[in-house]
Amino acid sequence: MQPSSPELKPVEAGAPAGGPAPRAPSNFIREIIIEDLRTGKFGGRVHTRFPPEPNGYLHIGHAKSICLNFGLAAEFGGKCNLRFDDTNPTKEESEYVEAIIRDVRWLGFDWEDRLYYASDYFDQLYEWAVQLIKAGKAYVCDLSPEEIRQYRGTLTEPGRESPYRNRSVEENLELFERMRAGEFPNGARTLRAKIDMASPNLNLRDPVMYRILHAEHHRTGKKWCIYPMYDWAHGQSDSIEGITHSICTLEFEDHRPLYDWFLDQLGIHHPQQIEFDRLNLTYTVLSKRKLAALVEGGYVRGWDDPRMPTLAGLRRRGYTPEAIRNFCARIGVSKTNGIVELSLLEHCLREDLNKRAPRVMAVLRPLRLVIDNYPEDLVEEMEAVNNPEDPGMGTRKVPFSKVLYIERDDFREDPPPQYYRLAPGREVRLRYAYFVKCTGVVKDERTGEVIEIHCTYDPATRGGNAPDGRRVKATIHWVSAAHAIDAEVRLYEQLFTRPIPGGEHEDGNFLDDLNPNSLEVLAGAKLEPSLRGAEVGSRYQFERLGYFCVDPDSRPERPVFNRTVALKDTWAKIEKALKEGGKQR
Ligand code: ATP
Ligand code: MG
């Protein structure tokens, strides 16, 4: 489907993301890479990877990691792989694999032919485990998961050695082979690295490398009933792929000694792990566990619900890849976790849409306006500007006639002070058209509600100016009733009412802070006819109301629009205030 008017070029969904990602301000990771290039540490190579676990959809926090990994590779002429960390068959599904591939692509990044799966390395990992057993660096342990926990000790107390720690190499090899052959039930045994039960770093207290899990894997099927743990799979996968800089979030800082230990024991290519701060956003949860709970609990309509912070949700909401990449560049990376204002993300979106989204007129809560002195059958084509920010976007014709719809909120029978829009006896400008003056109202006999207003127009004011120089204090938008498209419009607010859903403490329940008004459906909106056939995903500014985009639920005869974001930009105000404050000093 094409937009009906050729001049009207919406910002299309899935359009190739134009231009390179904006360059982030310099940061400590870039400094490390520059230094490694200077010293020739990795032979002048830069090779990163983005390693999602396919147990949910990607969210805006992942976008930060994607932009960072792909962005650094691009900046230094290197490569970035997409690798699925698919080591947990019970929680992972191919639905998620497909969604992740779609979303990374949509964000504008390309891994060329380097799409990998940790599960591709299961054979190699098994061989390496055997190598560690033979070197006396790994053993089969019969403690239950609960016992392993008890033996591990705490931050203040050393752990205790497992009674199975000193099994002979032969016995370990035999038991490990039998684990793989499926002779033992889930949880009966594990393979553990033999490191140091007294280490101050709990990750080094004989960490589990393999567990028994009789579960079918979405790629390897029933081939395996032992699965590698994250720490055992991750660094070795990095090594196999020749990764140089393994960039991950701060919670893995304490895992780095283990990452290094495995690679050193095996004596294989050794990437450098570097940690950065996770993205946290106000009024948002960014953990797949919590996002899955929202979906499974029916609190939202799915992973791509426009209120979700997933890339699929943001896309459906009308976010552009450019806005998200720009946001990721602006927030940068650091070594301390903080929280970013949601309004900054919205600001980046408005900045982008303001320049690119065509402006149109739409009435969300219609009120009939009849122009008594306008000829019954006349239809005039009014010339309207598609985007004043970009004259190249041209103009279009909008039909004008005797009966219009205006926004209910643009009329008050009894206007309060400072209200300059339409009221009995008052004159306003209809955007791109004429001055009209309200002469009367029609009310519902039972409810007393105003259901129609009557006006006269001044034919001399065509185009919106009075030759006699008289002024009006307001300009309102409208849609010709006979030409209007009926539409459903969905208005969204933040999904949560508190900046940190559930509060600062781990025991708080984020579901307690769900916003009961996060979705409002307006069934009777009226759109100007140029929106007929608007493509799913295309984005517009509805004049005076905000940015909107076409939802996939649309039908040709009945489009559905999502409000992407309102026009008011609190972040722009904050920035302005900061700048002005800065000047005074
Ligand atoms: P979650 O806690 O949301 O389940 P995760 O870290 O388990 O996320 P993975 O699929 O393992 O999700 O993440 C893939 C990559 O994305 C990892 O390198 C991880 O560090 C990074 N990542 C995940 N969440 C964020 C975030 N909020 N900010 C920045 N990077 C993130
Ligand atoms: Mg993870």
PDB file of C-alpha atoms in Angstrom, residues 147-331:
ATOM      1  CA  GLU A 147      24.572 -28.974  48.927  1.00  0.00           C
ATOM      2  CA  ILE A 148      26.813 -27.145  46.495  1.00  0.00           C
ATOM      3  CA  ARG A 149      25.260 -23.927  47.725  1.00  0.00           C
ATOM      4  CA  GLN A 150      25.870 -24.881  51.350  1.00  0.00           C
ATOM      5  CA  TYR A 151      29.481 -25.860  50.698  1.00  0.00           C
ATOM      6  CA  ARG A 152      30.160 -22.641  48.824  1.00  0.00           C
ATOM      7  CA  GLY A 153      30.457 -20.489  51.965  1.00  0.00           C
ATOM      8  CA  THR A 154      29.751 -16.764  52.028  1.00  0.00           C
ATOM      9  CA  LEU A 155      31.519 -13.503  51.365  1.00  0.00           C
ATOM     10  CA  THR A 156      32.941 -13.636  54.890  1.00  0.00           C
ATOM     11  CA  GLU A 157      33.451 -17.401  55.243  1.00  0.00           C
ATOM     12  CA  PRO A 158      35.495 -19.677  53.007  1.00  0.00           C
ATOM     13  CA  GLY A 159      33.774 -22.607  51.345  1.00  0.00           C
ATOM     14  CA  ARG A 160      34.354 -26.285  52.088  1.00  0.00           C
ATOM     15  CA  GLU A 161      35.821 -28.721  49.630  1.00  0.00           C
ATOM     16  CA  SER A 162      33.472 -31.238  48.072  1.00  0.00           C
ATOM     17  CA  PRO A 163      34.076 -34.830  49.235  1.00  0.00           C
ATOM     18  CA  TYR A 164      34.290 -35.734  45.522  1.00  0.00           C
ATOM     19  CA  ARG A 165      36.974 -33.185  44.749  1.00  0.00           C
ATOM     20  CA  ASN A 166      39.860 -35.601  44.740  1.00  0.00           C
ATOM     21  CA  ARG A 167      38.480 -38.284  42.453  1.00  0.00           C
ATOM     22  CA  SER A 168      41.054 -39.768  40.111  1.00  0.00           C
ATOM     23  CA  VAL A 169      41.294 -38.523  36.551  1.00  0.00           C
ATOM     24  CA  GLU A 170      40.136 -41.933  35.292  1.00  0.00           C
ATOM     25  CA  GLU A 171      37.048 -41.958  37.483  1.00  0.00           C
ATOM     26  CA  ASN A 172      36.218 -38.389  36.449  1.00  0.00           C
ATOM     27  CA  LEU A 173      36.596 -39.203  32.768  1.00  0.00           C
ATOM     28  CA  GLU A 174      34.380 -42.232  33.110  1.00  0.00           C
ATOM     29  CA  LEU A 175      31.677 -40.441  35.099  1.00  0.00           C
ATOM     30  CA  PHE A 176      31.700 -37.432  32.803  1.00  0.00           C
ATOM     31  CA  GLU A 177      31.264 -39.721  29.792  1.00  0.00           C
ATOM     32  CA  ARG A 178      28.364 -41.456  31.542  1.00  0.00           C
ATOM     33  CA  MET A 179      26.817 -38.064  32.374  1.00  0.00           C
ATOM     34  CA  ARG A 180      26.898 -37.263  28.683  1.00  0.00           C
ATOM     35  CA  ALA A 181      25.510 -40.683  27.797  1.00  0.00           C
ATOM     36  CA  GLY A 182      22.392 -39.930  29.838  1.00  0.00           C
ATOM     37  CA  GLU A 183      22.901 -42.444  32.649  1.00  0.00           C
ATOM     38  CA  PHE A 184      22.015 -40.041  35.469  1.00  0.00           C
ATOM     39  CA  PRO A 185      18.921 -38.012  36.246  1.00  0.00           C
ATOM     40  CA  ASN A 186      18.764 -34.219  36.298  1.00  0.00           C
ATOM     41  CA  GLY A 187      20.786 -32.681  39.121  1.00  0.00           C
ATOM     42  CA  ALA A 188      22.476 -35.950  40.128  1.00  0.00           C
ATOM     43  CA  ARG A 189      25.978 -34.827  39.214  1.00  0.00           C
ATOM     44  CA  THR A 190      27.873 -31.837  37.887  1.00  0.00           C
ATOM     45  CA  LEU A 191      31.246 -31.190  36.384  1.00  0.00           C
ATOM     46  CA  ARG A 192      33.111 -28.561  38.389  1.00  0.00           C
ATOM     47  CA  ALA A 193      36.306 -26.643  37.856  1.00  0.00           C
ATOM     48  CA  LYS A 194      38.911 -27.351  40.538  1.00  0.00           C
ATOM     49  CA  ILE A 195      40.070 -23.903  41.541  1.00  0.00           C
ATOM     50  CA  ASP A 196      39.975 -22.665  45.154  1.00  0.00           C
ATOM     51  CA  MET A 197      37.221 -23.116  47.736  1.00  0.00           C
ATOM     52  CA  ALA A 198      38.839 -20.431  49.893  1.00  0.00           C
ATOM     53  CA  SER A 199      38.999 -17.776  47.188  1.00  0.00           C
ATOM     54  CA  PRO A 200      37.548 -14.423  48.257  1.00  0.00           C
ATOM     55  CA  ASN A 201      35.809 -14.450  44.862  1.00  0.00           C
ATOM     56  CA  LEU A 202      32.856 -16.822  45.101  1.00  0.00           C
ATOM     57  CA  ASN A 203      32.949 -17.405  41.358  1.00  0.00           C
ATOM     58  CA  LEU A 204      36.282 -19.179  41.786  1.00  0.00           C
ATOM     59  CA  ARG A 205      35.012 -21.630  44.433  1.00  0.00           C
ATOM     60  CA  ASP A 206      34.919 -24.645  42.149  1.00  0.00           C
ATOM     61  CA  PRO A 207      32.235 -23.302  39.792  1.00  0.00           C
ATOM     62  CA  VAL A 208      29.926 -25.688  38.004  1.00  0.00           C
ATOM     63  CA  MET A 209      30.823 -26.148  34.327  1.00  0.00           C
ATOM     64  CA  TYR A 210      28.155 -28.675  33.314  1.00  0.00           C
ATOM     65  CA  ARG A 211      24.825 -29.719  34.677  1.00  0.00           C
ATOM     66  CA  ILE A 212      22.614 -32.631  33.699  1.00  0.00           C
ATOM     67  CA  LEU A 213      19.431 -31.506  31.988  1.00  0.00           C
ATOM     68  CA  HIS A 214      17.332 -33.968  30.058  1.00  0.00           C
ATOM     69  CA  ALA A 215      15.754 -31.380  27.832  1.00  0.00           C
ATOM     70  CA  GLU A 216      15.365 -30.895  24.135  1.00  0.00           C
ATOM     71  CA  HIS A 217      17.325 -27.996  22.699  1.00  0.00           C
ATOM     72  CA  HIS A 218      15.817 -25.838  19.951  1.00  0.00           C
ATOM     73  CA  ARG A 219      18.871 -26.442  17.767  1.00  0.00           C
ATOM     74  CA  THR A 220      20.682 -29.565  18.977  1.00  0.00           C
ATOM     75  CA  GLY A 221      17.510 -31.506  19.727  1.00  0.00           C
ATOM     76  CA  LYS A 222      18.147 -34.520  21.954  1.00  0.00           C
ATOM     77  CA  LYS A 223      21.840 -34.783  21.243  1.00  0.00           C
ATOM     78  CA  TRP A 224      22.831 -33.459  24.664  1.00  0.00           C
ATOM     79  CA  CYS A 225      21.620 -34.042  28.171  1.00  0.00           C
ATOM     80  CA  ILE A 226      24.440 -32.085  29.762  1.00  0.00           C
ATOM     81  CA  TYR A 227      24.603 -28.361  29.152  1.00  0.00           C
ATOM     82  CA  PRO A 228      27.463 -25.926  29.785  1.00  0.00           C
ATOM     83  CA  MET A 229      27.005 -23.113  32.306  1.00  0.00           C
ATOM     84  CA  TYR A 230      27.279 -19.500  31.131  1.00  0.00           C
ATOM     85  CA  ASP A 231      30.791 -18.999  32.498  1.00  0.00           C
ATOM     86  CA  TRP A 232      32.114 -22.120  30.840  1.00  0.00           C
ATOM     87  CA  ALA A 233      30.459 -21.391  27.503  1.00  0.00           C
ATOM     88  CA  HIS A 234      30.947 -17.693  27.169  1.00  0.00           C
ATOM     89  CA  GLY A 235      34.681 -17.070  27.192  1.00  0.00           C
ATOM     90  CA  GLN A 236      35.415 -20.169  25.143  1.00  0.00           C
ATOM     91  CA  SER A 237      32.832 -19.076  22.542  1.00  0.00           C
ATOM     92  CA  ASP A 238      34.529 -15.670  22.434  1.00  0.00           C
ATOM     93  CA  SER A 239      37.854 -17.402  21.957  1.00  0.00           C
ATOM     94  CA  ILE A 240      36.620 -19.682  19.159  1.00  0.00           C
ATOM     95  CA  GLU A 241      35.320 -16.650  17.267  1.00  0.00           C
ATOM     96  CA  GLY A 242      38.554 -14.723  17.708  1.00  0.00           C
ATOM     97  CA  ILE A 243      36.849 -11.968  19.674  1.00  0.00           C
ATOM     98  CA  THR A 244      39.294  -9.306  20.864  1.00  0.00           C
ATOM     99  CA  HIS A 245      37.155  -7.226  23.224  1.00  0.00           C
ATOM    100  CA  SER A 246      34.394  -9.062  25.074  1.00  0.00           C
ATOM    101  CA  ILE A 247      32.186  -6.244  26.273  1.00  0.00           C
ATOM    102  CA  CYS A 248      29.564  -7.036  28.897  1.00  0.00           C
ATOM    103  CA  THR A 249      27.681  -5.427  31.754  1.00  0.00           C
ATOM    104  CA  LEU A 250      29.065  -4.677  35.204  1.00  0.00           C
ATOM    105  CA  GLU A 251      27.531  -7.652  37.004  1.00  0.00           C
ATOM    106  CA  PHE A 252      30.085  -9.808  35.189  1.00  0.00           C
ATOM    107  CA  GLU A 253      33.057  -7.944  36.647  1.00  0.00           C
ATOM    108  CA  ASP A 254      33.420 -10.585  39.387  1.00  0.00           C
ATOM    109  CA  HIS A 255      33.266 -13.286  36.740  1.00  0.00           C
ATOM    110  CA  ARG A 256      36.262 -11.922  34.868  1.00  0.00           C
ATOM    111  CA  PRO A 257      38.853 -13.876  36.953  1.00  0.00           C
ATOM    112  CA  LEU A 258      36.992 -17.053  36.029  1.00  0.00           C
ATOM    113  CA  TYR A 259      36.741 -15.988  32.377  1.00  0.00           C
ATOM    114  CA  ASP A 260      40.517 -15.520  32.432  1.00  0.00           C
ATOM    115  CA  TRP A 261      41.189 -18.731  34.379  1.00  0.00           C
ATOM    116  CA  PHE A 262      39.430 -21.014  31.872  1.00  0.00           C
ATOM    117  CA  LEU A 263      41.202 -19.436  28.899  1.00  0.00           C
ATOM    118  CA  ASP A 264      44.586 -19.581  30.623  1.00  0.00           C
ATOM    119  CA  GLN A 265      44.141 -23.243  31.587  1.00  0.00           C
ATOM    120  CA  LEU A 266      43.227 -24.149  28.011  1.00  0.00           C
ATOM    121  CA  GLY A 267      45.957 -21.954  26.579  1.00  0.00           C
ATOM    122  CA  ILE A 268      43.745 -20.671  23.766  1.00  0.00           C
ATOM    123  CA  HIS A 269      43.159 -17.203  22.245  1.00  0.00           C
ATOM    124  CA  HIS A 270      42.368 -14.868  25.117  1.00  0.00           C
ATOM    125  CA  PRO A 271      40.007 -11.936  24.521  1.00  0.00           C
ATOM    126  CA  GLN A 272      39.858  -9.030  26.954  1.00  0.00           C
ATOM    127  CA  GLN A 273      36.625  -8.813  28.959  1.00  0.00           C
ATOM    128  CA  ILE A 274      35.520  -5.221  29.618  1.00  0.00           C
ATOM    129  CA  GLU A 275      32.488  -4.260  31.705  1.00  0.00           C
ATOM    130  CA  PHE A 276      30.177  -1.250  31.388  1.00  0.00           C
ATOM    131  CA  ASP A 277      27.053  -0.005  33.162  1.00  0.00           C
ATOM    132  CA  ARG A 278      23.640  -1.508  32.441  1.00  0.00           C
ATOM    133  CA  LEU A 279      20.991   0.859  31.219  1.00  0.00           C
ATOM    134  CA  ASN A 280      18.218   1.581  33.692  1.00  0.00           C
ATOM    135  CA  LEU A 281      15.333   3.839  32.664  1.00  0.00           C
ATOM    136  CA  THR A 282      12.799   5.592  34.864  1.00  0.00           C
ATOM    137  CA  TYR A 283       9.206   4.269  34.797  1.00  0.00           C
ATOM    138  CA  THR A 284      10.488   1.150  33.050  1.00  0.00           C
ATOM    139  CA  VAL A 285      11.541  -2.399  33.911  1.00  0.00           C
ATOM    140  CA  LEU A 286      14.394  -3.856  31.883  1.00  0.00           C
ATOM    141  CA  SER A 287      14.759  -7.410  32.971  1.00  0.00           C
ATOM    142  CA  LYS A 288      13.560 -10.186  30.749  1.00  0.00           C
ATOM    143  CA  ARG A 289      12.140 -11.976  33.763  1.00  0.00           C
ATOM    144  CA  LYS A 290       9.925  -9.003  34.581  1.00  0.00           C
ATOM    145  CA  LEU A 291       9.022  -8.346  30.958  1.00  0.00           C
ATOM    146  CA  ALA A 292       8.048 -12.005  30.574  1.00  0.00           C
ATOM    147  CA  ALA A 293       5.887 -11.686  33.698  1.00  0.00           C
ATOM    148  CA  LEU A 294       4.060  -8.720  32.122  1.00  0.00           C
ATOM    149  CA  VAL A 295       3.363 -10.748  28.994  1.00  0.00           C
ATOM    150  CA  GLU A 296       2.436 -13.978  30.772  1.00  0.00           C
ATOM    151  CA  GLY A 297       0.253 -12.174  33.312  1.00  0.00           C
ATOM    152  CA  GLY A 298      -1.701 -10.484  30.533  1.00  0.00           C
ATOM    153  CA  TYR A 299      -0.806  -7.008  31.801  1.00  0.00           C
ATOM    154  CA  VAL A 300       0.184  -6.095  28.248  1.00  0.00           C
ATOM    155  CA  ARG A 301      -0.911  -7.526  24.899  1.00  0.00           C
ATOM    156  CA  GLY A 302       2.407  -9.203  24.109  1.00  0.00           C
ATOM    157  CA  TRP A 303       6.141  -8.671  23.798  1.00  0.00           C
ATOM    158  CA  ASP A 304       5.473  -6.065  21.115  1.00  0.00           C
ATOM    159  CA  ASP A 305       2.828  -4.147  23.037  1.00  0.00           C
ATOM    160  CA  PRO A 306       3.582  -0.475  22.331  1.00  0.00           C
ATOM    161  CA  ARG A 307       3.982   0.130  26.073  1.00  0.00           C
ATOM    162  CA  MET A 308       6.796  -2.397  26.355  1.00  0.00           C
ATOM    163  CA  PRO A 309      10.437  -1.213  26.370  1.00  0.00           C
ATOM    164  CA  THR A 310      11.280  -4.042  23.985  1.00  0.00           C
ATOM    165  CA  LEU A 311      12.601  -3.084  20.562  1.00  0.00           C
ATOM    166  CA  ALA A 312       9.521  -4.770  19.080  1.00  0.00           C
ATOM    167  CA  GLY A 313       7.296  -2.671  21.348  1.00  0.00           C
ATOM    168  CA  LEU A 314       9.163   0.550  20.659  1.00  0.00           C
ATOM    169  CA  ARG A 315       8.976  -0.115  16.922  1.00  0.00           C
ATOM    170  CA  ARG A 316       5.236  -0.728  17.106  1.00  0.00           C
ATOM    171  CA  ARG A 317       4.914   2.423  19.187  1.00  0.00           C
ATOM    172  CA  GLY A 318       6.571   4.382  16.370  1.00  0.00           C
ATOM    173  CA  TYR A 319      10.160   4.735  17.552  1.00  0.00           C
ATOM    174  CA  THR A 320      12.727   5.059  14.772  1.00  0.00           C
ATOM    175  CA  PRO A 321      16.027   3.147  14.829  1.00  0.00           C
ATOM    176  CA  GLU A 322      17.760   6.503  14.420  1.00  0.00           C
ATOM    177  CA  ALA A 323      16.191   7.885  17.603  1.00  0.00           C
ATOM    178  CA  ILE A 324      17.218   4.810  19.587  1.00  0.00           C
ATOM    179  CA  ARG A 325      20.769   4.876  18.238  1.00  0.00           C
ATOM    180  CA  ASN A 326      21.027   8.551  18.981  1.00  0.00           C
ATOM    181  CA  PHE A 327      19.785   7.936  22.528  1.00  0.00           C
ATOM    182  CA  CYS A 328      22.387   5.201  23.030  1.00  0.00           C
ATOM    183  CA  ALA A 329      25.118   7.521  21.769  1.00  0.00           C
ATOM    184  CA  ARG A 330      24.019  10.284  24.110  1.00  0.00           C
ATOM    185  CA  ILE A 331      23.874   8.198  27.276  1.00  0.00           C
TER     186      ILE A 331
END
